[in-house]
Coordinates of C-alpha atoms in Angstrom, one line a residue:
X1 CA 113.5 100.7 105.0
X2 CA 113.8 100.2 101.2
X3 CA 116.7 102.0 99.6
X4 CA 118.1 103.2 102.9
X5 CA 119.4 100.0 104.5
X6 CA 122.2 101.8 106.4
X7 CA 119.9 103.9 108.5
X8 CA 119.6 103.5 112.2
X9 CA 116.0 104.4 112.7
X10 CA 114.2 101.6 114.4
X11 CA 117.3 99.7 115.6
X12 CA 116.3 98.0 118.9
X13 CA 117.4 99.5 122.2
X14 CA 118.5 97.5 125.2
X15 CA 114.9 97.4 126.3
X16 CA 113.7 96.2 122.9
X17 CA 116.3 93.4 122.9
X18 CA 115.0 92.3 126.3
X19 CA 111.4 92.3 125.0
X20 CA 112.5 90.2 122.0
X21 CA 114.1 87.7 124.4
X22 CA 110.9 87.6 126.5
X23 CA 108.8 87.1 123.3
X24 CA 111.0 84.1 122.3
X25 CA 110.5 82.5 125.8
X26 CA 106.8 83.1 125.6
X27 CA 106.6 81.5 122.2
X28 CA 108.5 78.4 123.5
X29 CA 106.0 78.2 126.4
X30 CA 103.0 78.6 124.2
X31 CA 101.6 81.6 126.2
X32 CA 98.9 83.7 124.7
X33 CA 100.7 86.9 125.8
X34 CA 103.1 86.8 122.9
X35 CA 101.1 89.2 120.8
X36 CA 101.2 91.9 123.5
X37 CA 105.0 91.6 123.7
X38 CA 105.3 92.0 120.0
X39 CA 103.1 95.1 119.9
X40 CA 105.3 96.9 122.5
X41 CA 106.3 99.5 119.9
X42 CA 104.8 102.6 118.2
X43 CA 103.5 102.1 114.7
X44 CA 102.9 104.5 111.8
X45 CA 99.3 104.1 110.8
X46 CA 98.1 107.1 108.8
X47 CA 99.1 107.3 105.1
X48 CA 97.3 107.9 101.8
X49 CA 97.2 104.6 100.0
X50 CA 97.7 106.2 96.5
X51 CA 98.5 109.6 95.0
X52 CA 97.7 110.2 91.4
X53 CA 99.3 113.5 90.1
X54 CA 101.1 115.1 87.2
X55 CA 104.7 116.4 86.6
X56 CA 105.3 119.8 88.2
X57 CA 102.4 119.5 90.6
X58 CA 102.2 119.6 94.4
X59 CA 100.2 117.5 96.9
X60 CA 99.6 117.4 100.6
X61 CA 101.3 114.7 102.7
X62 CA 99.4 113.7 105.9
X63 CA 100.7 111.2 108.4
X64 CA 100.0 109.7 111.8
X65 CA 101.0 107.1 114.4
X66 CA 99.7 105.2 117.4
X67 CA 101.6 104.6 120.7
X68 CA 101.2 100.8 121.2
X69 CA 104.0 100.5 123.7
X70 CA 101.8 100.3 126.9
X71 CA 103.7 103.3 128.3
X72 CA 103.9 107.0 127.9
X73 CA 106.7 108.3 125.6
X74 CA 108.3 111.7 125.6
X75 CA 110.4 111.2 122.4
X76 CA 109.6 109.6 119.1
X77 CA 111.4 109.5 115.7
X78 CA 109.6 109.6 112.4
X79 CA 111.2 108.9 109.1
X80 CA 109.8 109.6 105.6
X81 CA 111.5 108.5 102.4
X82 CA 110.1 110.0 99.1
X83 CA 110.0 108.3 95.7
X84 CA 112.4 109.4 93.0
X85 CA 112.0 112.9 91.7
X86 CA 109.9 114.1 94.7
X87 CA 111.0 116.7 97.2
X88 CA 109.7 118.3 100.4
X89 CA 108.3 121.8 99.8
X90 CA 108.9 122.8 103.5
X91 CA 111.6 122.0 106.1
X92 CA 111.2 121.6 109.8
X93 CA 113.7 122.6 112.5
X94 CA 113.5 119.3 114.4
X95 CA 114.1 117.2 111.2
X96 CA 117.2 116.1 109.4
X97 CA 117.3 115.9 105.6
X98 CA 119.1 113.7 103.1
X99 CA 119.8 114.5 99.4
X100 CA 119.4 111.9 96.7
X101 CA 122.8 111.4 95.0
X102 CA 121.2 110.9 91.5
X103 CA 118.6 113.6 91.4
X104 CA 120.0 116.1 93.9
X105 CA 116.6 116.5 95.4
X106 CA 116.0 116.4 99.2
X107 CA 114.0 113.2 99.5
X108 CA 114.7 111.8 103.0
X109 CA 113.6 113.2 106.3
X110 CA 114.1 112.0 109.9
X111 CA 112.3 114.0 112.6
X112 CA 112.6 114.0 116.4
X113 CA 109.2 114.5 118.1
X114 CA 109.2 115.6 121.7
X115 CA 106.1 115.8 124.0
X116 CA 103.7 113.7 125.9
X117 CA 102.7 110.7 123.8
X118 CA 100.2 108.7 125.8
X119 CA 99.8 104.9 125.7
X120 CA 97.1 103.7 123.3
X121 CA 96.5 107.1 121.8
X122 CA 96.8 108.0 118.1
X123 CA 98.3 111.2 116.8
X124 CA 98.3 113.1 113.4
X125 CA 101.1 114.8 111.6
X126 CA 101.2 117.3 108.7
X127 CA 104.4 117.0 106.6
X128 CA 103.3 119.8 104.4
X129 CA 103.4 119.7 100.6
X130 CA 105.5 117.6 98.3
X131 CA 106.9 118.8 95.0
X132 CA 106.6 116.6 91.9
X133 CA 109.6 117.1 89.6
X134 CA 109.1 117.1 85.8
X135 CA 110.9 113.8 85.6
X136 CA 108.8 112.0 88.2
X137 CA 106.9 108.9 87.1
X138 CA 105.9 106.3 89.8
X139 CA 107.3 104.9 93.0
X140 CA 106.5 104.7 96.7
X141 CA 106.7 107.0 99.7
X142 CA 107.7 105.1 102.9
X143 CA 107.0 106.0 106.5
X144 CA 108.1 104.5 109.9
X145 CA 108.4 105.5 113.6
X146 CA 110.9 104.4 116.3
X147 CA 111.7 105.1 119.9
X148 CA 115.5 104.7 119.6
X149 CA 117.3 106.4 116.7
X150 CA 119.6 109.1 115.5
X151 CA 119.8 111.1 112.3
X152 CA 121.5 109.3 109.5
X153 CA 125.1 110.3 108.6
X154 CA 125.4 112.9 105.8
X155 CA 122.2 114.6 106.7
X156 CA 121.7 118.3 107.6
X157 CA 119.3 119.8 110.0
X158 CA 116.3 121.8 108.8
X159 CA 115.8 125.5 109.4
X160 CA 112.0 125.9 109.5
X161 CA 109.3 125.6 112.2
X162 CA 109.0 122.6 114.4
X163 CA 107.1 119.5 113.2
X164 CA 104.3 118.9 115.8
X165 CA 101.7 116.3 116.4
X166 CA 98.1 116.4 117.6
X167 CA 96.0 113.8 119.2
X168 CA 93.5 112.1 116.8
X169 CA 89.9 112.3 118.0
X170 CA 88.0 111.1 114.9
X171 CA 87.9 108.2 112.5
X172 CA 90.2 108.6 109.5
X173 CA 89.9 106.8 106.2
X174 CA 93.7 107.1 105.8
X175 CA 94.5 104.9 108.8
X176 CA 96.1 101.7 107.6
X177 CA 98.1 98.8 108.8
X178 CA 101.8 98.3 107.8
X179 CA 102.6 97.0 104.4
X180 CA 103.6 93.4 104.5
X181 CA 106.1 93.7 101.5
X182 CA 107.7 96.9 102.9
X183 CA 107.9 95.6 106.4
X184 CA 109.6 92.4 105.3
X185 CA 112.7 94.4 104.4
X186 CA 112.7 96.5 107.5
X187 CA 114.0 95.9 111.0
X188 CA 111.8 93.6 113.1
X189 CA 111.5 96.4 115.7
X190 CA 109.4 98.7 113.5
X191 CA 106.9 98.6 110.7
X192 CA 106.8 100.5 107.4
X193 CA 103.7 102.0 105.7
X194 CA 103.8 103.2 102.1
X195 CA 102.0 105.5 99.7
X196 CA 101.9 104.5 96.0
X197 CA 102.8 107.4 93.6
X198 CA 101.4 107.4 90.1
X199 CA 102.5 110.1 87.7
X200 CA 101.3 110.1 84.2
X201 CA 104.7 110.7 82.6
X202 CA 106.1 108.6 79.7
X203 CA 109.8 107.7 79.1
X204 CA 111.5 107.1 75.8
X205 CA 114.6 105.0 75.6
X206 CA 116.4 105.2 72.2
X207 CA 119.3 104.0 70.2
X208 CA 121.0 106.1 67.5
X209 CA 121.6 105.2 63.8
X210 CA 125.2 105.2 62.6
X211 CA 126.6 105.5 59.1
X212 CA 130.1 104.3 58.5
X213 CA 132.0 105.7 55.5
X214 CA 135.3 104.7 54.1
X215 CA 137.2 102.4 51.7
X216 CA 138.6 99.0 52.0
X217 CA 141.3 98.8 54.7
X218 CA 140.1 101.8 56.6
X219 CA 139.4 101.7 60.3
X220 CA 136.2 103.6 61.1
X221 CA 134.8 104.7 64.5
X222 CA 131.2 103.9 65.5
X223 CA 129.8 105.5 68.6
X224 CA 126.5 104.0 69.8
X225 CA 124.3 105.5 72.5
X226 CA 121.5 104.1 74.6
X227 CA 119.8 107.3 75.9
X228 CA 116.8 108.3 78.0
X229 CA 115.0 110.9 75.9
X230 CA 112.6 111.6 78.8
X231 CA 110.6 113.3 79.9
X232 CA 110.5 110.9 82.8
X233 CA 113.4 109.4 84.7
X234 CA 113.6 105.7 85.4
X235 CA 115.5 103.3 87.6
X236 CA 118.6 102.0 85.8
X237 CA 117.4 98.4 85.8
X238 CA 117.2 96.7 82.4
X239 CA 116.9 93.1 83.2
X240 CA 115.1 90.9 85.8
X241 CA 118.3 89.7 87.6
X242 CA 118.4 91.9 90.7
X243 CA 121.9 90.7 91.8
X244 CA 123.5 91.0 88.3
X245 CA 125.2 94.4 87.9
X246 CA 126.1 93.6 84.3
X247 CA 122.6 94.0 82.9
X248 CA 122.6 93.6 79.1
X249 CA 121.4 96.7 77.4
X250 CA 122.0 96.2 73.6
X251 CA 122.7 93.6 71.0
X252 CA 124.8 94.5 67.9
X253 CA 125.0 92.7 64.6
X254 CA 128.2 93.7 62.6
X255 CA 127.6 94.7 59.0
X256 CA 128.9 92.1 56.5
X257 CA 132.4 93.0 55.1
X258 CA 133.4 94.7 58.4
X259 CA 135.4 93.4 61.4
X260 CA 135.2 94.8 64.9
X261 CA 138.9 95.5 65.8
X262 CA 138.3 97.6 68.9
X263 CA 135.5 96.5 71.3
X264 CA 134.6 98.1 74.6
X265 CA 135.6 96.1 77.7
X266 CA 131.9 95.9 78.7
X267 CA 130.9 94.2 75.4
X268 CA 131.4 90.6 74.4
X269 CA 131.2 88.6 71.2
X270 CA 128.3 86.1 71.3
X271 CA 130.4 83.5 69.6
X272 CA 133.2 83.7 72.2
X273 CA 131.1 83.8 75.4
X274 CA 130.6 86.3 78.2
X275 CA 134.0 85.6 79.8
X276 CA 136.1 86.4 76.7
X277 CA 137.8 89.7 76.6
X278 CA 136.6 92.0 73.8
X279 CA 136.2 89.2 71.3
X280 CA 137.3 91.1 68.1
X281 CA 136.1 89.6 64.9
X282 CA 132.7 88.3 66.1
X283 CA 129.6 88.9 64.0
X284 CA 127.3 89.6 67.0
X285 CA 128.0 91.4 70.3
X286 CA 126.1 92.2 73.4
X287 CA 126.9 95.0 75.8
X288 CA 125.9 95.7 79.3
X289 CA 125.6 98.7 81.6
X290 CA 128.8 100.5 82.3
X291 CA 128.3 104.1 83.4
X292 CA 125.0 103.5 85.3
X293 CA 124.7 100.6 87.7
X294 CA 121.3 99.1 88.6
X295 CA 121.0 100.9 91.9
X296 CA 121.0 104.3 90.2
X297 CA 118.5 106.5 88.4
X298 CA 118.7 107.2 84.7
X299 CA 117.5 110.8 84.4
X300 CA 116.4 112.4 81.1
X301 CA 119.5 113.0 78.9
X302 CA 121.7 110.4 80.6
X303 CA 123.0 107.5 78.5
X304 CA 125.1 104.4 78.1
X305 CA 128.0 104.8 75.6
X306 CA 129.3 102.0 73.4
X307 CA 132.4 103.0 71.2
X308 CA 133.5 100.5 68.6
X309 CA 136.1 100.6 65.8
X310 CA 135.5 98.6 62.6
X311 CA 137.9 97.7 59.8
X312 CA 136.4 97.6 56.3
X313 CA 137.6 94.3 54.8
X314 CA 135.6 94.2 51.5
X315 CA 133.2 96.2 49.5
X316 CA 129.8 95.4 51.0
X317 CA 127.1 98.0 51.6
X318 CA 124.7 95.8 53.5
X319 CA 123.8 97.3 56.9
X320 CA 124.1 95.8 60.4
X321 CA 121.9 96.5 63.3
X322 CA 121.9 97.5 67.0
X323 CA 118.9 96.9 69.2
X324 CA 117.8 97.0 72.8
X325 CA 118.0 93.7 74.7
X326 CA 114.7 92.2 75.5
X327 CA 113.6 93.1 79.1
X328 CA 110.5 93.0 81.2
X329 CA 111.8 95.9 83.2
X330 CA 111.2 98.6 80.6
X331 CA 108.1 100.5 79.7
X332 CA 109.1 102.4 76.6
X333 CA 106.7 105.0 75.1
X334 CA 108.2 104.9 71.6
X335 CA 109.3 101.4 70.5
X336 CA 110.2 102.8 67.0
X337 CA 113.7 103.9 68.2
X338 CA 114.5 100.7 70.2
X339 CA 116.6 99.5 67.3
X340 CA 118.7 101.3 64.6
X341 CA 120.6 100.5 61.4
X342 CA 124.4 100.4 61.2
X343 CA 124.7 101.7 57.6
X344 CA 127.7 101.3 55.4
X345 CA 128.9 103.6 52.6
X346 CA 132.1 102.1 51.1
X347 CA 133.9 104.3 48.7
X348 CA 135.0 101.6 46.3
X349 CA 131.8 99.6 46.2
X350 CA 130.3 99.7 42.7
X351 CA 126.9 100.6 43.8
X352 CA 127.8 103.5 46.1
X353 CA 131.0 105.3 45.0
X354 CA 132.2 108.1 47.4
X355 CA 135.3 110.0 48.5
X356 CA 137.6 108.1 50.8
X357 CA 139.9 109.1 53.6
X358 CA 142.9 107.3 55.2
X359 CA 143.7 106.5 58.8
X360 CA 140.8 106.3 61.4
X361 CA 137.7 107.7 59.9
X362 CA 135.0 109.2 62.0
X363 CA 131.5 107.6 61.8
X364 CA 128.7 109.9 60.5
X365 CA 126.2 109.5 63.3
X366 CA 122.6 110.3 62.6
X367 CA 121.0 110.9 66.0
X368 CA 117.9 112.3 67.5
X369 CA 117.6 115.6 69.3
X370 CA 117.9 114.0 72.8
X371 CA 121.2 112.3 72.1
X372 CA 122.6 115.3 70.2
X373 CA 121.9 117.6 73.2
X374 CA 123.4 115.1 75.5
X375 CA 126.7 115.1 73.5
X376 CA 126.6 118.9 73.3
X377 CA 126.6 119.1 77.0
X378 CA 129.4 116.6 77.4
X379 CA 127.2 113.7 78.4
X380 CA 125.7 115.3 81.5
X381 CA 122.1 115.2 82.7
X382 CA 119.8 117.5 80.7
X383 CA 116.9 118.0 82.9
X384 CA 116.6 121.3 84.8
X385 CA 118.0 121.2 88.3
X386 CA 116.4 123.0 91.3
X387 CA 119.8 123.2 92.9
X388 CA 123.1 124.8 91.9
X389 CA 125.0 121.5 91.3
X390 CA 124.1 121.5 87.6
X391 CA 127.4 119.8 86.7
X392 CA 126.6 116.7 88.8
X393 CA 126.7 113.4 86.9
X394 CA 126.5 109.8 87.9
X395 CA 129.7 107.9 88.8
X396 CA 131.6 106.7 85.7
X397 CA 133.6 103.5 85.9
X398 CA 137.2 103.5 84.6

């Protein structure tokens, strides 16, 4: 299933492998019985096509399956994987639960169903309600069933009532076939059905304005931040190259009269090329993701951090600029803060005299409330947790 490739649900048993071999032989012989062999597996077939909701709400999650194996089953495994920022409102004693590493919400469930499951019959499930976190936006809920599975590693067993199933005796508008796109990434021994989630919740990605103050010869710090001001969270994917973990986030133009003397390892001078280390002295830089890789979630309050040090070589108060790299992957609700000025206030410039200081001077950073709060909390996630692990942050690279 998507996002949980290591799971064992749906891996073929010895019987399934035998059936696959038979199917291959039948295909070679051109027999019309191939379709029957391929259908010798249960399938999840009841799911709402789309849920439209709001942050903080709850909604019911129905489900169902059909026994297409041609034999009576006494055990079946059902798996449900929720979209980001959703969580189960209720737990079941015959299910195992998995917590999302980024959001700390319990969003994965594998259940063992026991009872008489007759061939050719369809059954309904009631997974209870699903909670919509305040940071939820959009995504997919995935479902599948299998006859040979075990709970994924790192899961815990639920403590509530048993999840049960009842035979379906009526037509149901939610009965659907498997999704072709979802099934393409799943094991050939089971199909995946999905529900599209649509939450009306914007996201605002922002860059901070920085003012550098000093005199000629000073080295001044400049701390730039690419932050998610929320209220929604997003997947940390900022370019269209799925296999490229160095997704470019920002482009920076150095103010005239300044030279970059300390450059983050994850930034490169455009004149020197992507492979050159640091590239001090360039007039333009581009920087890529460092703290958050593309498989993670960027929750409200989380950010990418780009620390530079500039040397003031001559009196020139013209500004530079930092801006977000162009991307088709973003849907920003406030484009006005997608770029920001790098202002310069040089003490010995005739137009703007000011007091000077020696050594390494701190930059005077003018930032919005979201970034200021992020710094006040040491760069952690700012959104309210449901669980006690309030200090949890994403992995930081050295």
